[in-house]
Coordinates of C-alpha atoms and ligand atoms in Angstrom, one line a residue:
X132 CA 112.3 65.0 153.0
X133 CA 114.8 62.8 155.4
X134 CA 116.4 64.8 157.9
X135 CA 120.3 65.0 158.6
X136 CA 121.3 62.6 161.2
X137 CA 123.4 64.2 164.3
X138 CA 124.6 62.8 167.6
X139 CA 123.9 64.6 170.2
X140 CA 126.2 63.5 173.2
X141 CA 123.8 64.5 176.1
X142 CA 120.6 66.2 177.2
X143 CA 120.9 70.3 176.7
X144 CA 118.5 72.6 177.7
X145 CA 115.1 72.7 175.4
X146 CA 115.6 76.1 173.9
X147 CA 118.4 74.4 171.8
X148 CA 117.3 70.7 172.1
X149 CA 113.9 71.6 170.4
X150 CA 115.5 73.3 167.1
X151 CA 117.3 70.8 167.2
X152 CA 114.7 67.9 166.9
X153 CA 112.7 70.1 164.3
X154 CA 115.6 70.3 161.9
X155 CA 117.2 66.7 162.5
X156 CA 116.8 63.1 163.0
X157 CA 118.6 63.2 166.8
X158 CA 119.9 60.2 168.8
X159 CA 120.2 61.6 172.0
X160 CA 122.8 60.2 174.5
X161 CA 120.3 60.4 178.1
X162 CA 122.8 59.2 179.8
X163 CA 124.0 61.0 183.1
X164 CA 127.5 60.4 182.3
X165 CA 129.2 61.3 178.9
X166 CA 129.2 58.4 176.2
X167 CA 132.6 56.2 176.8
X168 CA 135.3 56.4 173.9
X169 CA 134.0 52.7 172.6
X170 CA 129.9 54.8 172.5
X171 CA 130.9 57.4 171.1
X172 CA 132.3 55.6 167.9
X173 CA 129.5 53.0 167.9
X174 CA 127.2 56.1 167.9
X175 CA 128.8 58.8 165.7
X176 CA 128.6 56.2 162.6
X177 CA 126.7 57.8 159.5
X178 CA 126.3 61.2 160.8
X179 CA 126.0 64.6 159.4
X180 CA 126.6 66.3 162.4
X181 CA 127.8 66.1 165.9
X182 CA 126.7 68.2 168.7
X183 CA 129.1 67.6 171.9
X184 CA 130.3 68.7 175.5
X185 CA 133.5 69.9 176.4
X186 CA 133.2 66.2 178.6
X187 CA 133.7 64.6 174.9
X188 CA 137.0 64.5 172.7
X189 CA 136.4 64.6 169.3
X190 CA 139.4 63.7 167.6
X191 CA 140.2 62.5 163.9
X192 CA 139.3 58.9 164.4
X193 CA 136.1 60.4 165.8
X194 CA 135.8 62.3 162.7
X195 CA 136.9 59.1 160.2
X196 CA 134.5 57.0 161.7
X197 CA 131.5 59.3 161.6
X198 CA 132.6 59.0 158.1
X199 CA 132.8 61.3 155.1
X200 CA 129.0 63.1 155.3
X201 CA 130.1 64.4 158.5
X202 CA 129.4 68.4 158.1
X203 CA 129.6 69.6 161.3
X204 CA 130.8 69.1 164.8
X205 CA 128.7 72.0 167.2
X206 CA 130.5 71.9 170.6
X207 CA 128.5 73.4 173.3
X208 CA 130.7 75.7 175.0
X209 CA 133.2 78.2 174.7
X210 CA 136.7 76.2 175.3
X211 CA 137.1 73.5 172.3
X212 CA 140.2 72.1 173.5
X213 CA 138.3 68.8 173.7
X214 CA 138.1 68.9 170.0
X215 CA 141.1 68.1 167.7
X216 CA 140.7 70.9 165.2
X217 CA 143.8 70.5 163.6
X218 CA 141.9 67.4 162.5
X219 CA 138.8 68.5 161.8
X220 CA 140.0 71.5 159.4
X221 CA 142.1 69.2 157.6
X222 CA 139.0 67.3 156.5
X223 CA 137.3 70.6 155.5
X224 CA 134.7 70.1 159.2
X225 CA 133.5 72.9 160.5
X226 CA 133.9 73.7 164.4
X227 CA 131.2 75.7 166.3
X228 CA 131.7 76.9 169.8
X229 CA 129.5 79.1 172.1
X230 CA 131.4 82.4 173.1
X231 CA 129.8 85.5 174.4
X232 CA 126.5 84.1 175.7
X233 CA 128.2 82.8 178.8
X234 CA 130.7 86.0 179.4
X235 CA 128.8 87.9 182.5
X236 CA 127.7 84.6 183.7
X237 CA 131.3 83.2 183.6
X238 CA 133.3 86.5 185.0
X239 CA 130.1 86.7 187.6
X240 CA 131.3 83.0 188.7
X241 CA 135.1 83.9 189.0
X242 CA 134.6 87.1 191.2
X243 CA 132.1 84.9 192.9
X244 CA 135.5 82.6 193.4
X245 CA 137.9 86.1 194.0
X246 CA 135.7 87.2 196.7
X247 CA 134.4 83.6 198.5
X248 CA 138.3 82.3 198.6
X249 CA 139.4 85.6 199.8
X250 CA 136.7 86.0 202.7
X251 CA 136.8 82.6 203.1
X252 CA 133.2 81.8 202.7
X253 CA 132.7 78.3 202.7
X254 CA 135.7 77.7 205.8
X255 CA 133.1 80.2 207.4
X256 CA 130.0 78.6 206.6
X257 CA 131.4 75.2 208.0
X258 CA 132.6 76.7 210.9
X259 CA 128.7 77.9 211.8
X260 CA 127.5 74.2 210.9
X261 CA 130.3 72.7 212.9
X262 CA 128.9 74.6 216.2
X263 CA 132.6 76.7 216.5
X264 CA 130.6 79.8 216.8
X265 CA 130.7 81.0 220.3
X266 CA 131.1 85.3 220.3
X267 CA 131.9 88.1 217.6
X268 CA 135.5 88.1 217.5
X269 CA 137.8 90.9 216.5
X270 CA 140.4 88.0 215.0
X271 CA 137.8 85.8 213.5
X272 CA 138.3 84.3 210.1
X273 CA 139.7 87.9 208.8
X274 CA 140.6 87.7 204.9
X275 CA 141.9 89.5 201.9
X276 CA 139.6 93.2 200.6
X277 CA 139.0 94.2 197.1
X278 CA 139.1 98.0 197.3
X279 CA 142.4 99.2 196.5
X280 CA 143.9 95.5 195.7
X281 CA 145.5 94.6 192.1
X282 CA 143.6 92.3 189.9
X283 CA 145.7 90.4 187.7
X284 CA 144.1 88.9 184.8
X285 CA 145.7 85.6 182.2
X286 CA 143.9 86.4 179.2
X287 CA 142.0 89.4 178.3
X288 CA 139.4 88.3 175.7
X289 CA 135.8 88.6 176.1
X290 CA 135.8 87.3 179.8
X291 CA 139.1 89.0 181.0
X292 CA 137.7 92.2 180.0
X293 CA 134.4 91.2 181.8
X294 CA 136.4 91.0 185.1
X295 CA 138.0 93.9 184.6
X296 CA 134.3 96.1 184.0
X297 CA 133.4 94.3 187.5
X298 CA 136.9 95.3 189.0
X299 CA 136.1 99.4 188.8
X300 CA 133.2 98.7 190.4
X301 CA 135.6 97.3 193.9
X302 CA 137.9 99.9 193.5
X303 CA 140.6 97.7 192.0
X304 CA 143.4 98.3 190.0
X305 CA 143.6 95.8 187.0
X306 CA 146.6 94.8 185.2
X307 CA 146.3 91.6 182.7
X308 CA 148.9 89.4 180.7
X309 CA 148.0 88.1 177.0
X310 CA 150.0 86.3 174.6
X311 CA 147.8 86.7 172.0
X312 CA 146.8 90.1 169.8
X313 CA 143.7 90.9 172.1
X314 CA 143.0 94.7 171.9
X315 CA 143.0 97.3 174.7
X316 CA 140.0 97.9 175.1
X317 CA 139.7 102.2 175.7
X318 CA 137.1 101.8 177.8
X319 CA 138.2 99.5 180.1
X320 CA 141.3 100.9 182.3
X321 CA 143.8 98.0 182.1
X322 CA 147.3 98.1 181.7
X323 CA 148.9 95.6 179.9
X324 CA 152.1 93.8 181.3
X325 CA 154.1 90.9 181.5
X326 CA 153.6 87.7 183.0
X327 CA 155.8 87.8 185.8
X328 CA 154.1 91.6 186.8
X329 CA 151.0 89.9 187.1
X330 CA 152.6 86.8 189.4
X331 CA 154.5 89.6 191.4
X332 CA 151.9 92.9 192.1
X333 CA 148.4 91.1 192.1
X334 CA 146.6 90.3 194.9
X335 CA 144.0 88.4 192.9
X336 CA 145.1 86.3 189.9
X337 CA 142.4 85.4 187.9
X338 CA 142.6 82.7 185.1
X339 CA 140.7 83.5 181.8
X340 CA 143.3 81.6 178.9
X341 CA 142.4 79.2 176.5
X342 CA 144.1 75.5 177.7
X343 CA 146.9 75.2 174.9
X344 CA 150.4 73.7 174.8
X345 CA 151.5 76.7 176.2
X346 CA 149.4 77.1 179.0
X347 CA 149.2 73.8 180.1
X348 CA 150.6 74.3 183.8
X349 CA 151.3 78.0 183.1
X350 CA 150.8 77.9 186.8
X351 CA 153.4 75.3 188.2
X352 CA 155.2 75.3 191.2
X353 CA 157.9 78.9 189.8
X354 CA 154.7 80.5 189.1
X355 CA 153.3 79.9 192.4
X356 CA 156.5 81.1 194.1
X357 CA 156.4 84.6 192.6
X358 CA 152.7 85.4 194.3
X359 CA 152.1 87.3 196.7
X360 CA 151.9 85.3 200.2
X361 CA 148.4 87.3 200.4
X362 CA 147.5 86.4 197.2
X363 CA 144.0 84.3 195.8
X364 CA 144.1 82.7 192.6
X365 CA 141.1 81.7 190.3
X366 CA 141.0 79.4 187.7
X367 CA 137.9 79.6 186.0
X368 CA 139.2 79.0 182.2
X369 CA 140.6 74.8 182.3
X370 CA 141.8 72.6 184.8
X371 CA 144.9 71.7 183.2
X372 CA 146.0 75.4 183.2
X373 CA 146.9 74.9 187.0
X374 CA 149.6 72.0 188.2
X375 CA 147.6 71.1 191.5
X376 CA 150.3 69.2 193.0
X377 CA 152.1 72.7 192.9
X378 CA 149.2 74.4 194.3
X379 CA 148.3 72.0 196.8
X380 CA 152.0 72.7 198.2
X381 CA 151.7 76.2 198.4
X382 CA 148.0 76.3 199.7
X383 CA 149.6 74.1 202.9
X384 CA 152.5 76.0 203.2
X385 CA 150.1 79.2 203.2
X386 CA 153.1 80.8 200.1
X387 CA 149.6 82.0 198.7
X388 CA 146.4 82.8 200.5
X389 CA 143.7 81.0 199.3
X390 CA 142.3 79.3 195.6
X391 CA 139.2 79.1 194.0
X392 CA 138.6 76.9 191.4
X393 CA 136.1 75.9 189.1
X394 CA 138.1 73.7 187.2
X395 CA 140.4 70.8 188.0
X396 CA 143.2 68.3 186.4
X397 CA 141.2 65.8 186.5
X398 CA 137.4 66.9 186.5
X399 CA 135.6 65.6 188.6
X400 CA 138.5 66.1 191.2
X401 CA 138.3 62.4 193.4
X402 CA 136.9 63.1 196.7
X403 CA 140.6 61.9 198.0
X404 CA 141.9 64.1 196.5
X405 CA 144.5 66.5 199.1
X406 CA 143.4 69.3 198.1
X407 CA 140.3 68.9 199.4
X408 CA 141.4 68.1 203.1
X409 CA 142.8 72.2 202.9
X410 CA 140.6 74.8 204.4
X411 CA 142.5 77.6 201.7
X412 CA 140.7 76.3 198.6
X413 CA 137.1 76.4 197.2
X414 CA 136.4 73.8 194.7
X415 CA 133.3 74.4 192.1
X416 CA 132.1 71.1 189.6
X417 CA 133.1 73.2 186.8
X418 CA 129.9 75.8 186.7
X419 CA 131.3 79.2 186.3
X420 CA 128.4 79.4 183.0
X421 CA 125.9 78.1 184.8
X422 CA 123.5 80.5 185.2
X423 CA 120.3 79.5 183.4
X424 CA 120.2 82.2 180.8
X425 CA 123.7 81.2 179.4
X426 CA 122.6 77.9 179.4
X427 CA 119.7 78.3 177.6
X428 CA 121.7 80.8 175.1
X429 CA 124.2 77.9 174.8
X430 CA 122.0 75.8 173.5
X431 CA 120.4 77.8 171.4
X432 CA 124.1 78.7 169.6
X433 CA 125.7 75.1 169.5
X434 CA 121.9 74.3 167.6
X435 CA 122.5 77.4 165.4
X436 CA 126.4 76.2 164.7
X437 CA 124.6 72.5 163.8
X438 CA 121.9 73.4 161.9
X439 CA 124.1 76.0 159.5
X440 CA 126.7 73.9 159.0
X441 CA 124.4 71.0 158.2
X442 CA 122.5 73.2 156.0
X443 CA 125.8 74.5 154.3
X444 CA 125.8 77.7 155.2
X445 CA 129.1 79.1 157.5
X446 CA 128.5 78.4 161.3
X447 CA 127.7 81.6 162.9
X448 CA 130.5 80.9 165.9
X449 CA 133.2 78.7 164.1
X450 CA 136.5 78.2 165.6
X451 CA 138.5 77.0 162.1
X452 CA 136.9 79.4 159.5
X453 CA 139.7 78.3 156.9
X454 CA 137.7 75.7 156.4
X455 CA 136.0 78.0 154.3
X456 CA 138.9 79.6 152.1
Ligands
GLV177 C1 132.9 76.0 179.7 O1 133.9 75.7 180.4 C2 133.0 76.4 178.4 O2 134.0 76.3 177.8 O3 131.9 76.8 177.9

């Protein structure tokens, strides 16, 4: 029997790889860097089934010149915004995405981010290496303290609510801001609020939204300009969600306390870039799931989410299930 043919846009750990190889014919991009635009269409040509990175955008001309056997596009992550799904359900193509497996190792990452920006762990760490270290000091390097502080979190799905089970364990009161119909969750105490409450009473804003229209620069320069001057923020959801130029001027002018970010506008963030001359920021290559569990578990989905759809059978995590009405 000939096996569907898929695309598989760059090496992924084995425990998805290898179901992967048993069930298709794979050409496997090997390549350190993500296939350019011009690869990608060379390569998709006469597949059944596309398994990408949030690195690749998939778009309709993507889609057209796969052609029309394509059954599935599997990305492997949570976020899809790389993926034109607006596109992809029109031609009937099922979407598959990657959520859950990565939540603790994703809200681990951000608190990882709360608590390094706010007790400024890596301006530490270089101060040691730099030889600054001369006597305990009552002044030294003093920053922000979780017990007691508000936690304000942008988005209160699966991770949001993750930060907020970690956040009772510090002693911290958590408030959180969602646009969409996500549920209180009983067991979790949150209150809900607006947008503004969270910019105004947090002392840590942490960033778990889906990148959208609408939340493209959700945090611009107004935004910033509400926060607390003692406040850290955390983006660990997309790049885009934060205007850096804003951020970079309020970092500078110490209006906010510190950053951490795992994600940037653009990724990788050029080693120029002025944020990275400020001693206020941390900046992650875009990690926050990458503990080797998730990634093994992400691997294993976005082959599950191929090898259903190219089987036929609905994707187990599909983003644009009315594909199936
Ligand atoms: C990572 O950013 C993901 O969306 O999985």
């Amino acid at each position: 029997m000939t096996k569907p043919k898929v695309f598989v846009t760059r090496i992924i750990p084995d425990k998805g790889l290898d179901m992967v190889r048993e069930f298709c014919d794979v050409d496997l991009w090997t390549e350190e860097l993500p296939p350019s635009r011009e690869e990608l269409l060379r390569r998709v040509q006469g597949v059944d089934g596309i398994l990408s990175l949030l690195t690749d955008y998939i778009d309709g001309e993507v889609m057209d010149t796969a052609g029309e056997q394509l059954k599935v596009i599997s990305n492997h992550a949570v976020g899809f915004d790389n993926i034109d799904i607006h596109a992809a359900t029109a031609r009937k193509i099922p979407v598959g995405n990657t959520p859950d497996v990565l939540t603790d190792a994703t809200a681990d990452f951000a608190f990882t981010l709360m608590m390094s920006a706010g007790r400024r762990i890596l301006e530490a760490d270089r101060y040691v290496r730099e030889g600054k270290w001369k006597t305990w000091s009552p002044m030294l390097l003093l920053g922000t303290e979780m017990r007691g502080s508000t936690l304000g979190l942008v988005g209160f799905g699966r991770i949001g609510k993750a930060m907020a089970r970690r956040a009772v364990g510090f002693d911290m009161r958590v408030i959180y801001y969602d646009p969409g119909e996500s549920k209180p969750d009983p067991d979790i105490k949150a209150s809900r609020v607006d947008f503004e409450s969270i910019l105004e009473e947090s002392d840590f804003i942490s960033l778990h939204t889906p990148l959208t229209p609408d939340t493209r620069h959700l945090i611009d320069s107004e935004a910033l300009s509400k926060m607390k001057p003692t406040a850290v923020l955390v983006n660990t959801s997309r790049g885009p969600v934060v205007d850096l130029d804003a951020l970079y001027d309020a970092l500078k002018e110490k209006r906010i306390f510190a950053a951490g970010l795992d994600v940037t506008e653009p990724e990788p963030l050029p080693t120029d870039h002025p944020l990275l001359t400020l001693d206020n920021v941390v900046v992650m290559p875009h990690i926050a799931s990458a503990s080797k569990v998730a990634r093994d578990k992400m691997s294993w989905m976005a082959a599950k989410n191929l090898i259903s759809g190219l089987k036929g059978d609905h994707l187990p995590n599909c983003v644009n299930p009315q594909v199936y009405k």
